[in-house]
Amino acid sequence: MTTTLAPTPTRAYAATAADAPLTPFAFERRAPGPQDVAMDILYCGVCHSDLHTARNEWRNTLYPSVPGHEIVGRVTAVGDLVTKFKVGDLAGVGCMVDSCQHCAPCDQGEEQYCENGFTGTYNGPMFGGENTFGGYSTHIVVRESFVLHISHDESQLAAVAPLLCAGITTYSPLRQWEAGPGKKVGIVGLGGLGHMGVKIAAAMGAHVVLFTTSASKREDALRLGASEVVVSRNAEEMAAHANSFDFILNTVAAPHDLDAFMALLKLDGTMTLVGAPAEPHPSPNIFGFIMKRRRLAGSLIGGIRETQEMLDFCARHGIVSDIETIDMDTINTAYERMLKSDVKYRFVIDMKSLAAA
Ligand code: NAP
Ligand code: ZN
């Protein structure tokens, strides 16, 4: 039974230009269609991609821009054809809200590689169509097949939100490159993605080495599950790990020297980049690849099926994000702190602060 067919007036925060702070913004969410789930948003994580987008650093931002793709909330209405969610359920939405559903990657449950361009939760379909507005908002309406079940305890809900992007973006490549017992895995950067990478790789049974530019994060990294910590600006500490890694997951949000990490891979080792800096990295030295048949790869979030698998894996292993909860009106300060690596380790917006404003 459809409980409401009306569009929902929605409060949000939006960027209106690359150099403008985020400010209050109002719009309407569509009336839920037969296959849609409508939710009140309770918490939304703050991903570095939100900042890249709000400031047009990837040069593709449509304004006004409402970021936010680490969304958890409670279902308020479902369309007639919805079978997996009911009113009152907790639910999550990540980086995608739709895809073509008929190309080869979509058929394989890899909607993030949709050949016709998946629809991002914010900043719209990649090819044409209306702009989409993300989770820095009070409500959202999403097609059922892009909504996730949450089985963590409700008291952990705020700390579950970052799993919807930071969790799946690290889980997917760790699975793809078979992190597990007997594997030496490096995680580069202890930010939102990096700290989830450490927790997940450790839970998979790998020997985890965390690389950081911030020596002050050493103790935290060990607490989060790393077996060793390397300060990447210390050449001696780096050299001690030469030719030894099966896999390195690089989450750094700024251009940096990739060769220093490629040299740490053993024969046939792979480094996968998930960090997406606005400017390119310096070109890597080809000999770093040739001499040990090393590989440099990339990875984009994860498919919906795998996102559910990750949420269930994290619930089973007691994994959530380490968070600092903020009010919506402090988002601009949070962005500045994120740029200084001053967040332990993910900001999460309590959407009550917006609903009540
Ligand atoms: P974040 O919380 O800001 O973390 C990035 C970390 O990178 C920092 O904490 C810092 O760690 C390190 N870092 C920053 N500047 C550095 C520099 N100049 N040199 C070396 N290290 C530096 O960001 P995030 O939310 O984890 O996102 C990381 C990147 O992944 C962003 O570019 C984001 O857009 C991208 N992303 C990609 C995907 C995907 O699907 N591929 C999905 C989500 C996000 P230390 O202090 O430990 O050095
Ligand atoms: Zn993200």
mmCIF file of C-alpha atoms and ligand atoms in Angstrom:
data_model
loop_
_atom_site.group_PDB
_atom_site.id
_atom_site.type_symbol
_atom_site.label_atom_id
_atom_site.label_comp_id
_atom_site.label_asym_id
_atom_site.label_seq_id
_atom_site.Cartn_x
_atom_site.Cartn_y
_atom_site.Cartn_z
ATOM 1 C CA MET A 1 0.000 0.000 0.000
ATOM 2 C CA THR A 2 1.361 3.429 -0.860
ATOM 3 C CA THR A 3 1.215 5.616 2.247
ATOM 4 C CA THR A 4 1.910 8.953 0.569
ATOM 5 C CA LEU A 5 2.041 10.149 -2.991
ATOM 6 C CA ALA A 6 2.903 13.761 -2.319
ATOM 7 C CA PRO A 7 6.265 15.372 -3.004
ATOM 8 C CA THR A 8 8.130 16.156 0.218
ATOM 9 C CA PRO A 9 9.322 19.678 1.039
ATOM 10 C CA THR A 10 13.007 19.202 1.899
ATOM 11 C CA ARG A 11 15.540 21.362 3.703
ATOM 12 C CA ALA A 12 19.148 21.107 2.662
ATOM 13 C CA TYR A 13 22.555 22.797 2.489
ATOM 14 C CA ALA A 14 23.897 23.597 -0.937
ATOM 15 C CA ALA A 15 26.917 25.136 -2.612
ATOM 16 C CA THR A 16 25.863 27.729 -5.189
ATOM 17 C CA ALA A 17 29.336 28.366 -6.658
ATOM 18 C CA ALA A 18 32.854 26.923 -6.395
ATOM 19 C CA ASP A 19 34.042 29.701 -4.101
ATOM 20 C CA ALA A 20 30.843 30.033 -2.037
ATOM 21 C CA PRO A 21 30.272 28.414 1.359
ATOM 22 C CA LEU A 22 27.401 25.949 1.711
ATOM 23 C CA THR A 23 24.174 27.701 2.772
ATOM 24 C CA PRO A 24 20.556 26.675 3.492
ATOM 25 C CA PHE A 25 18.562 25.579 0.451
ATOM 26 C CA ALA A 26 14.998 24.250 0.020
ATOM 27 C CA PHE A 27 13.524 21.989 -2.668
ATOM 28 C CA GLU A 28 10.988 19.157 -3.057
ATOM 29 C CA ARG A 29 11.708 15.434 -3.280
ATOM 30 C CA ARG A 30 9.582 13.684 -5.908
ATOM 31 C CA ALA A 31 6.449 11.827 -4.814
ATOM 32 C CA PRO A 32 7.451 8.176 -4.375
ATOM 33 C CA GLY A 33 6.657 6.102 -7.459
ATOM 34 C CA PRO A 34 5.670 2.404 -7.359
ATOM 35 C CA GLN A 35 9.307 1.230 -6.999
ATOM 36 C CA ASP A 36 10.488 3.999 -4.683
ATOM 37 C CA VAL A 37 11.434 4.112 -1.023
ATOM 38 C CA ALA A 38 11.065 7.462 0.805
ATOM 39 C CA MET A 39 13.224 8.119 3.865
ATOM 40 C CA ASP A 40 13.793 10.688 6.554
ATOM 41 C CA ILE A 41 17.575 11.170 6.609
ATOM 42 C CA LEU A 42 18.944 10.789 10.150
ATOM 43 C CA TYR A 43 22.697 11.030 9.488
ATOM 44 C CA CYS A 44 24.938 11.777 6.535
ATOM 45 C CA GLY A 45 28.723 11.297 6.429
ATOM 46 C CA VAL A 46 31.039 13.935 4.955
ATOM 47 C CA CYS A 47 33.232 12.452 2.200
ATOM 48 C CA HIS A 48 36.185 14.284 0.651
ATOM 49 C CA SER A 49 34.345 13.825 -2.676
ATOM 50 C CA ASP A 50 31.649 16.161 -1.297
ATOM 51 C CA LEU A 51 34.298 18.871 -0.932
ATOM 52 C CA HIS A 52 35.828 18.161 -4.377
ATOM 53 C CA THR A 53 32.309 18.541 -5.836
ATOM 54 C CA ALA A 54 31.112 21.573 -3.826
ATOM 55 C CA ARG A 55 34.261 23.425 -4.946
ATOM 56 C CA ASN A 56 34.105 22.170 -8.562
ATOM 57 C CA GLU A 57 37.566 20.629 -8.238
ATOM 58 C CA TRP A 58 36.655 17.910 -10.754
ATOM 59 C CA ARG A 59 35.268 20.640 -13.077
ATOM 60 C CA ASN A 60 31.890 18.939 -13.523
ATOM 61 C CA THR A 61 29.732 20.421 -10.762
ATOM 62 C CA LEU A 62 26.158 21.481 -11.474
ATOM 63 C CA TYR A 63 24.954 24.249 -9.137
ATOM 64 C CA PRO A 64 23.183 24.401 -6.798
ATOM 65 C CA SER A 65 24.997 21.345 -5.452
ATOM 66 C CA VAL A 66 23.699 19.406 -2.421
ATOM 67 C CA PRO A 67 26.471 16.919 -1.537
ATOM 68 C CA GLY A 68 26.237 13.829 0.674
ATOM 69 C CA HIS A 69 26.339 10.144 -0.263
ATOM 70 C CA GLU A 70 26.752 8.394 3.074
ATOM 71 C CA ILE A 71 23.093 8.390 4.020
ATOM 72 C CA VAL A 72 21.227 6.493 6.732
ATOM 73 C CA GLY A 73 17.648 7.050 7.731
ATOM 74 C CA ARG A 74 14.223 5.636 8.409
ATOM 75 C CA VAL A 75 11.703 4.616 5.760
ATOM 76 C CA THR A 76 8.603 6.832 5.758
ATOM 77 C CA ALA A 77 6.763 5.540 2.669
ATOM 78 C CA VAL A 78 7.110 2.817 0.042
ATOM 79 C CA GLY A 79 5.653 2.443 -3.458
ATOM 80 C CA ASP A 80 3.153 -0.314 -4.339
ATOM 81 C CA LEU A 81 5.761 -2.568 -5.950
ATOM 82 C CA VAL A 82 8.338 -2.313 -3.142
ATOM 83 C CA THR A 83 8.865 -5.673 -1.440
ATOM 84 C CA LYS A 84 12.109 -5.417 0.562
ATOM 85 C CA PHE A 85 11.396 -2.357 2.734
ATOM 86 C CA LYS A 86 8.514 -1.255 4.906
ATOM 87 C CA VAL A 87 7.686 1.933 6.771
ATOM 88 C CA GLY A 88 9.818 2.213 9.937
ATOM 89 C CA ASP A 89 12.816 0.210 8.611
ATOM 90 C CA LEU A 90 16.332 1.626 8.894
ATOM 91 C CA ALA A 91 17.879 2.012 5.458
ATOM 92 C CA GLY A 92 21.005 3.310 3.747
ATOM 93 C CA VAL A 93 21.801 5.022 0.449
ATOM 94 C CA GLY A 94 25.331 5.308 -0.937
ATOM 95 C CA CYS A 95 26.869 6.984 -3.973
ATOM 96 C CA MET A 96 24.385 5.814 -6.633
ATOM 97 C CA VAL A 97 20.611 6.095 -6.967
ATOM 98 C CA ASP A 98 20.114 4.534 -10.409
ATOM 99 C CA SER A 99 21.807 2.957 -13.441
ATOM 100 C CA CYS A 100 20.680 1.591 -16.811
ATOM 101 C CA GLN A 101 20.117 -1.924 -15.380
ATOM 102 C CA HIS A 102 20.710 -3.652 -18.719
ATOM 103 C CA CYS A 103 24.389 -3.299 -19.716
ATOM 104 C CA ALA A 104 26.971 -6.002 -18.944
ATOM 105 C CA PRO A 105 28.349 -4.378 -15.744
ATOM 106 C CA CYS A 106 24.799 -3.731 -14.419
ATOM 107 C CA ASP A 107 23.920 -7.388 -15.142
ATOM 108 C CA GLN A 108 26.939 -8.400 -13.051
ATOM 109 C CA GLY A 109 25.866 -6.170 -10.152
ATOM 110 C CA GLU A 110 28.629 -3.649 -10.904
ATOM 111 C CA GLU A 111 26.346 -0.672 -11.436
ATOM 112 C CA GLN A 112 29.189 1.734 -10.636
ATOM 113 C CA TYR A 113 30.696 0.792 -14.008
ATOM 114 C CA CYS A 114 27.346 1.148 -15.876
ATOM 115 C CA GLU A 115 28.146 1.654 -19.547
ATOM 116 C CA ASN A 116 25.375 4.234 -19.849
ATOM 117 C CA GLY A 117 26.475 6.205 -16.797
ATOM 118 C CA PHE A 118 25.059 5.530 -13.349
ATOM 119 C CA THR A 119 23.087 8.278 -11.629
ATOM 120 C CA GLY A 120 25.084 9.719 -8.748
ATOM 121 C CA THR A 121 23.266 10.422 -5.494
ATOM 122 C CA TYR A 122 24.356 14.005 -6.091
ATOM 123 C CA ASN A 123 25.570 15.949 -9.087
ATOM 124 C CA GLY A 124 23.169 14.192 -11.409
ATOM 125 C CA PRO A 125 23.284 11.598 -14.153
ATOM 126 C CA MET A 126 26.658 11.688 -15.859
ATOM 127 C CA PHE A 127 24.978 12.073 -19.250
ATOM 128 C CA GLY A 128 22.059 14.499 -19.364
ATOM 129 C CA GLY A 129 18.995 14.530 -17.133
ATOM 130 C CA GLU A 130 18.222 16.590 -14.081
ATOM 131 C CA ASN A 131 20.686 17.326 -11.322
ATOM 132 C CA THR A 132 20.367 15.092 -8.266
ATOM 133 C CA PHE A 133 20.556 16.363 -4.689
ATOM 134 C CA GLY A 134 22.369 14.354 -2.019
ATOM 135 C CA GLY A 135 22.193 13.640 1.657
ATOM 136 C CA TYR A 136 22.866 17.040 3.248
ATOM 137 C CA SER A 137 19.072 17.161 3.378
ATOM 138 C CA THR A 138 16.140 16.051 5.490
ATOM 139 C CA HIS A 139 14.519 13.534 3.089
ATOM 140 C CA ILE A 140 15.318 11.409 0.068
ATOM 141 C CA VAL A 141 13.357 9.232 -2.376
ATOM 142 C CA VAL A 142 15.278 6.402 -4.059
ATOM 143 C CA ARG A 143 14.457 3.443 -6.257
ATOM 144 C CA GLU A 144 14.262 0.304 -4.065
ATOM 145 C CA SER A 145 17.055 -1.527 -5.875
ATOM 146 C CA PHE A 146 19.528 1.175 -4.735
ATOM 147 C CA VAL A 147 18.495 1.149 -1.062
ATOM 148 C CA LEU A 148 20.498 -0.913 1.451
ATOM 149 C CA HIS A 149 19.438 -2.807 4.564
ATOM 150 C CA ILE A 150 21.172 -1.968 7.827
ATOM 151 C CA SER A 151 21.585 -4.707 10.395
ATOM 152 C CA HIS A 152 23.844 -2.882 12.875
ATOM 153 C CA ASP A 153 22.267 -1.893 16.176
ATOM 154 C CA GLU A 154 20.290 1.331 15.874
ATOM 155 C CA SER A 155 22.501 3.000 18.512
ATOM 156 C CA GLN A 156 25.413 2.782 16.019
ATOM 157 C CA LEU A 157 23.538 4.398 13.178
ATOM 158 C CA ALA A 158 25.594 7.601 12.910
ATOM 159 C CA ALA A 159 28.813 5.567 12.732
ATOM 160 C CA VAL A 160 27.312 3.261 10.081
ATOM 161 C CA ALA A 161 26.705 6.148 7.643
ATOM 162 C CA PRO A 162 30.347 6.334 6.391
ATOM 163 C CA LEU A 163 30.240 2.667 5.413
ATOM 164 C CA LEU A 164 27.986 3.682 2.502
ATOM 165 C CA CYS A 165 30.951 5.275 0.696
ATOM 166 C CA ALA A 166 34.197 4.991 2.686
ATOM 167 C CA GLY A 167 33.330 1.398 3.648
ATOM 168 C CA ILE A 168 32.458 0.076 0.200
ATOM 169 C CA THR A 169 35.229 2.022 -1.583
ATOM 170 C CA THR A 170 37.813 0.177 0.507
ATOM 171 C CA TYR A 171 35.993 -3.177 0.868
ATOM 172 C CA SER A 172 35.544 -3.660 -2.890
ATOM 173 C CA PRO A 173 39.236 -3.435 -3.924
ATOM 174 C CA LEU A 174 40.343 -5.365 -0.821
ATOM 175 C CA ARG A 175 38.053 -8.214 -1.977
ATOM 176 C CA GLN A 176 39.008 -7.833 -5.639
ATOM 177 C CA TRP A 177 42.731 -8.138 -4.834
ATOM 178 C CA GLU A 178 42.090 -10.867 -2.243
ATOM 179 C CA ALA A 179 43.239 -9.307 1.007
ATOM 180 C CA GLY A 180 43.276 -12.060 3.613
ATOM 181 C CA PRO A 181 45.451 -14.318 5.736
ATOM 182 C CA GLY A 182 49.047 -14.535 4.475
ATOM 183 C CA LYS A 183 48.762 -11.251 2.527
ATOM 184 C CA LYS A 184 50.741 -8.099 3.329
ATOM 185 C CA VAL A 185 48.437 -5.155 2.609
ATOM 186 C CA GLY A 186 49.316 -1.453 2.742
ATOM 187 C CA ILE A 187 46.764 1.313 3.267
ATOM 188 C CA VAL A 188 47.985 4.805 2.307
ATOM 189 C CA GLY A 189 46.410 7.773 4.173
ATOM 190 C CA LEU A 190 44.542 7.611 7.467
ATOM 191 C CA GLY A 191 41.458 9.651 6.625
ATOM 192 C CA GLY A 192 37.828 8.627 6.147
ATOM 193 C CA LEU A 193 38.570 5.954 3.532
ATOM 194 C CA GLY A 194 41.934 4.922 4.993
ATOM 195 C CA HIS A 195 40.667 4.199 8.495
ATOM 196 C CA MET A 196 37.882 2.032 7.086
ATOM 197 C CA GLY A 197 40.470 0.276 4.908
ATOM 198 C CA VAL A 198 42.570 -0.528 7.976
ATOM 199 C CA LYS A 199 39.600 -1.939 9.900
ATOM 200 C CA ILE A 200 38.247 -3.989 6.993
ATOM 201 C CA ALA A 201 41.610 -5.365 5.813
ATOM 202 C CA ALA A 202 42.440 -6.397 9.391
ATOM 203 C CA ALA A 203 39.035 -8.102 9.739
ATOM 204 C CA MET A 204 39.737 -9.971 6.477
ATOM 205 C CA GLY A 205 42.858 -11.371 8.168
ATOM 206 C CA ALA A 206 45.577 -9.506 6.250
ATOM 207 C CA HIS A 207 48.791 -8.152 7.776
ATOM 208 C CA VAL A 208 48.040 -4.419 7.555
ATOM 209 C CA VAL A 209 50.639 -1.654 7.274
ATOM 210 C CA LEU A 210 49.347 1.910 7.439
ATOM 211 C CA PHE A 211 51.228 4.688 5.628
ATOM 212 C CA THR A 212 50.641 8.195 6.918
ATOM 213 C CA THR A 213 52.116 11.667 6.555
ATOM 214 C CA SER A 214 50.953 12.443 10.117
ATOM 215 C CA ALA A 215 53.271 10.826 12.696
ATOM 216 C CA SER A 216 50.709 11.768 15.362
ATOM 217 C CA LYS A 217 48.287 9.152 13.950
ATOM 218 C CA ARG A 218 50.609 6.214 14.752
ATOM 219 C CA GLU A 219 48.863 5.091 17.960
ATOM 220 C CA ASP A 220 45.417 5.438 16.424
ATOM 221 C CA ALA A 221 46.375 3.336 13.416
ATOM 222 C CA LEU A 222 47.548 0.506 15.676
ATOM 223 C CA ARG A 223 44.320 0.735 17.703
ATOM 224 C CA LEU A 224 42.257 0.604 14.490
ATOM 225 C CA GLY A 225 43.888 -2.663 13.432
ATOM 226 C CA ALA A 226 47.181 -1.917 11.668
ATOM 227 C CA SER A 227 50.069 -4.221 12.601
ATOM 228 C CA GLU A 228 52.685 -1.659 11.573
ATOM 229 C CA VAL A 229 52.729 2.070 10.818
ATOM 230 C CA VAL A 230 55.115 3.802 8.415
ATOM 231 C CA VAL A 231 55.559 7.570 8.223
ATOM 232 C CA SER A 232 55.741 7.897 4.452
ATOM 233 C CA ARG A 233 57.968 11.007 4.555
ATOM 234 C CA ASN A 234 60.673 8.955 6.329
ATOM 235 C CA ALA A 235 62.794 7.369 3.564
ATOM 236 C CA GLU A 236 64.416 4.858 5.941
ATOM 237 C CA GLU A 237 61.088 3.569 7.238
ATOM 238 C CA MET A 238 59.879 3.252 3.630
ATOM 239 C CA ALA A 239 63.026 1.423 2.461
ATOM 240 C CA ALA A 240 62.588 -1.208 5.174
ATOM 241 C CA HIS A 241 59.437 -2.403 3.336
ATOM 242 C CA ALA A 242 60.887 -2.516 -0.233
ATOM 243 C CA ASN A 243 59.587 -5.328 -2.509
ATOM 244 C CA SER A 244 57.334 -6.815 0.164
ATOM 245 C CA PHE A 245 53.656 -5.941 -0.411
ATOM 246 C CA ASP A 246 51.050 -8.063 -2.159
ATOM 247 C CA PHE A 247 48.662 -5.123 -2.377
ATOM 248 C CA ILE A 248 48.568 -1.408 -1.545
ATOM 249 C CA LEU A 249 45.341 0.607 -1.400
ATOM 250 C CA ASN A 250 46.064 4.310 -1.885
ATOM 251 C CA THR A 251 43.355 6.661 -0.520
ATOM 252 C CA VAL A 252 45.272 9.955 -0.633
ATOM 253 C CA ALA A 253 43.241 12.974 -1.779
ATOM 254 C CA ALA A 254 46.226 14.994 -3.085
ATOM 255 C CA PRO A 255 48.838 14.516 -5.848
ATOM 256 C CA HIS A 256 51.970 12.754 -4.570
ATOM 257 C CA ASP A 257 54.917 10.590 -5.627
ATOM 258 C CA LEU A 258 53.542 7.145 -6.542
ATOM 259 C CA ASP A 259 56.995 5.653 -7.231
ATOM 260 C CA ALA A 260 57.790 5.605 -3.521
ATOM 261 C CA PHE A 261 54.887 3.176 -2.997
ATOM 262 C CA MET A 262 55.309 1.177 -6.241
ATOM 263 C CA ALA A 263 58.833 0.281 -5.008
ATOM 264 C CA LEU A 264 57.286 -1.446 -2.005
ATOM 265 C CA LEU A 265 55.310 -3.980 -4.099
ATOM 266 C CA LYS A 266 56.728 -7.456 -4.523
ATOM 267 C CA LEU A 267 56.708 -9.444 -7.784
ATOM 268 C CA ASP A 268 53.221 -9.166 -9.352
ATOM 269 C CA GLY A 269 52.044 -6.823 -6.599
ATOM 270 C CA THR A 270 49.340 -4.214 -7.288
ATOM 271 C CA MET A 271 48.736 -0.705 -6.019
ATOM 272 C CA THR A 272 45.142 0.465 -6.483
ATOM 273 C CA LEU A 273 44.263 4.152 -6.403
ATOM 274 C CA VAL A 274 40.922 5.184 -4.947
ATOM 275 C CA GLY A 275 41.926 8.737 -3.990
ATOM 276 C CA ALA A 276 40.801 11.163 -6.698
ATOM 277 C CA PRO A 277 42.872 14.375 -6.438
ATOM 278 C CA ALA A 278 41.849 17.385 -8.488
ATOM 279 C CA GLU A 279 45.299 17.576 -10.113
ATOM 280 C CA PRO A 280 47.271 14.624 -11.578
ATOM 281 C CA HIS A 281 49.995 12.724 -9.717
ATOM 282 C CA PRO A 282 53.552 13.156 -11.068
ATOM 283 C CA SER A 283 54.030 10.476 -13.784
ATOM 284 C CA PRO A 284 55.308 7.218 -12.326
ATOM 285 C CA ASN A 285 58.637 5.764 -13.478
ATOM 286 C CA ILE A 286 57.968 2.902 -15.933
ATOM 287 C CA PHE A 287 60.923 0.887 -14.605
ATOM 288 C CA GLY A 288 59.089 0.600 -11.309
ATOM 289 C CA PHE A 289 56.476 -1.509 -13.169
ATOM 290 C CA ILE A 290 58.768 -3.419 -15.515
ATOM 291 C CA MET A 291 61.292 -4.711 -13.026
ATOM 292 C CA LYS A 292 58.823 -6.663 -10.913
ATOM 293 C CA ARG A 293 55.787 -6.991 -13.211
ATOM 294 C CA ARG A 294 53.999 -4.604 -10.861
ATOM 295 C CA ARG A 295 50.567 -3.160 -11.574
ATOM 296 C CA LEU A 296 48.898 0.178 -10.910
ATOM 297 C CA ALA A 297 45.081 0.053 -10.885
ATOM 298 C CA GLY A 298 42.005 2.049 -9.929
ATOM 299 C CA SER A 299 38.666 1.230 -8.316
ATOM 300 C CA LEU A 300 35.333 3.034 -8.026
ATOM 301 C CA ILE A 301 33.072 2.511 -4.956
ATOM 302 C CA GLY A 302 31.346 -0.897 -5.352
ATOM 303 C CA GLY A 303 28.096 -2.366 -6.717
ATOM 304 C CA ILE A 304 24.862 -2.499 -4.759
ATOM 305 C CA ARG A 305 25.100 -6.258 -4.069
ATOM 306 C CA GLU A 306 28.649 -5.840 -2.817
ATOM 307 C CA THR A 307 27.646 -2.812 -0.716
ATOM 308 C CA GLN A 308 25.060 -4.974 1.058
ATOM 309 C CA GLU A 309 27.695 -7.708 1.488
ATOM 310 C CA MET A 310 30.049 -5.096 3.025
ATOM 311 C CA LEU A 311 27.370 -3.778 5.421
ATOM 312 C CA ASP A 312 26.612 -7.330 6.574
ATOM 313 C CA PHE A 313 30.357 -8.117 6.885
ATOM 314 C CA CYS A 314 30.864 -4.990 9.025
ATOM 315 C CA ALA A 315 27.837 -5.816 11.204
ATOM 316 C CA ARG A 316 29.191 -9.363 11.765
ATOM 317 C CA HIS A 317 32.664 -8.059 12.633
ATOM 318 C CA GLY A 318 31.435 -5.156 14.784
ATOM 319 C CA ILE A 319 32.931 -2.600 12.379
ATOM 320 C CA VAL A 320 31.696 0.992 12.233
ATOM 321 C CA SER A 321 33.442 4.261 11.439
ATOM 322 C CA ASP A 322 35.225 6.422 14.047
ATOM 323 C CA ILE A 323 33.234 9.623 13.814
ATOM 324 C CA GLU A 324 32.824 13.166 15.029
ATOM 325 C CA THR A 325 29.168 14.178 14.854
ATOM 326 C CA ILE A 326 28.504 17.745 13.679
ATOM 327 C CA ASP A 327 25.554 20.062 13.145
ATOM 328 C CA MET A 328 24.672 20.994 9.576
ATOM 329 C CA ASP A 329 25.582 24.656 10.041
ATOM 330 C CA THR A 330 29.220 23.793 10.842
ATOM 331 C CA ILE A 331 29.834 22.063 7.508
ATOM 332 C CA ASN A 332 32.086 24.814 6.123
ATOM 333 C CA THR A 333 34.410 24.566 9.131
ATOM 334 C CA ALA A 334 34.369 20.785 8.799
ATOM 335 C CA TYR A 335 35.570 21.095 5.186
ATOM 336 C CA GLU A 336 38.498 23.281 6.285
ATOM 337 C CA ARG A 337 39.425 20.788 8.994
ATOM 338 C CA MET A 338 39.198 17.881 6.531
ATOM 339 C CA LEU A 339 41.701 19.671 4.286
ATOM 340 C CA LYS A 340 44.110 19.816 7.239
ATOM 341 C CA SER A 341 43.647 16.067 7.953
ATOM 342 C CA ASP A 342 42.086 17.190 11.243
ATOM 343 C CA VAL A 343 39.267 14.685 11.550
ATOM 344 C CA LYS A 344 39.134 11.420 13.482
ATOM 345 C CA TYR A 345 38.163 9.964 11.134
ATOM 346 C CA ARG A 346 34.875 10.987 9.549
ATOM 347 C CA PHE A 347 32.516 13.884 10.149
ATOM 348 C CA VAL A 348 28.880 12.809 10.254
ATOM 349 C CA ILE A 349 26.077 15.363 10.117
ATOM 350 C CA ASP A 350 23.239 14.826 12.591
ATOM 351 C CA MET A 351 20.300 15.777 10.397
ATOM 352 C CA LYS A 352 18.176 16.684 13.409
ATOM 353 C CA SER A 353 20.206 19.905 13.409
ATOM 354 C CA LEU A 354 18.815 20.742 9.958
ATOM 355 C CA ALA A 355 15.269 19.501 10.522
ATOM 356 C CA ALA A 356 15.039 21.692 13.639
ATOM 357 C CA ALA A 357 16.668 24.785 12.113
HETATM 358 P P1 NAP B 1 40.195 12.411 3.804
HETATM 359 O O1 NAP B 1 39.372 11.967 4.959
HETATM 360 O O2 NAP B 1 40.498 13.848 3.626
HETATM 361 O O3 NAP B 1 41.545 11.536 3.843
HETATM 362 C C1 NAP B 1 42.594 11.695 2.935
HETATM 363 C C2 NAP B 1 43.911 11.388 3.629
HETATM 364 O O4 NAP B 1 44.960 11.524 2.681
HETATM 365 C C3 NAP B 1 44.297 12.355 4.737
HETATM 366 O O5 NAP B 1 43.711 12.041 5.963
HETATM 367 C C4 NAP B 1 45.806 12.228 4.792
HETATM 368 O O6 NAP B 1 46.164 11.086 5.569
HETATM 369 C C5 NAP B 1 46.165 11.921 3.355
HETATM 370 N N1 NAP B 1 46.680 13.120 2.700
HETATM 371 C C6 NAP B 1 46.053 14.290 2.509
HETATM 372 N N2 NAP B 1 46.829 15.151 1.839
HETATM 373 C C7 NAP B 1 47.978 14.505 1.603
HETATM 374 C C8 NAP B 1 49.168 14.846 0.923
HETATM 375 N N3 NAP B 1 49.337 16.062 0.376
HETATM 376 N N4 NAP B 1 50.138 13.917 0.820
HETATM 377 C C9 NAP B 1 49.959 12.705 1.374
HETATM 378 N N5 NAP B 1 48.847 12.340 2.028
HETATM 379 C C10 NAP B 1 47.874 13.225 2.130
HETATM 380 O O7 NAP B 1 39.489 11.974 2.435
HETATM 381 P P2 NAP B 1 38.565 10.687 2.121
HETATM 382 O O8 NAP B 1 37.137 11.063 2.303
HETATM 383 O O9 NAP B 1 39.122 9.489 2.765
HETATM 384 O O10 NAP B 1 38.758 10.581 0.528
HETATM 385 C C11 NAP B 1 40.037 10.318 -0.014
HETATM 386 C C12 NAP B 1 40.011 10.469 -1.531
HETATM 387 O O11 NAP B 1 39.250 9.387 -2.072
HETATM 388 C C13 NAP B 1 39.337 11.744 -2.053
HETATM 389 O O12 NAP B 1 40.068 12.202 -3.180
HETATM 390 C C14 NAP B 1 37.955 11.268 -2.470
HETATM 391 O O13 NAP B 1 37.358 12.076 -3.450
HETATM 392 C C15 NAP B 1 38.300 9.895 -2.988
HETATM 393 N N6 NAP B 1 37.165 8.953 -3.074
HETATM 394 C C16 NAP B 1 37.194 8.061 -4.090
HETATM 395 C C17 NAP B 1 36.205 7.092 -4.177
HETATM 396 C C18 NAP B 1 36.258 6.044 -5.260
HETATM 397 O O14 NAP B 1 35.244 5.402 -5.520
HETATM 398 N N7 NAP B 1 37.399 5.811 -5.876
HETATM 399 C C19 NAP B 1 35.171 7.075 -3.244
HETATM 400 C C20 NAP B 1 35.188 7.993 -2.210
HETATM 401 C C21 NAP B 1 36.203 8.949 -2.121
HETATM 402 P P3 NAP B 1 47.442 11.084 6.529
HETATM 403 O O15 NAP B 1 47.250 12.244 7.470
HETATM 404 O O16 NAP B 1 47.357 9.765 7.199
HETATM 405 O O17 NAP B 1 48.640 11.223 5.640
HETATM 406 ZN ZN ZN B 2 32.347 9.386 -0.947
#
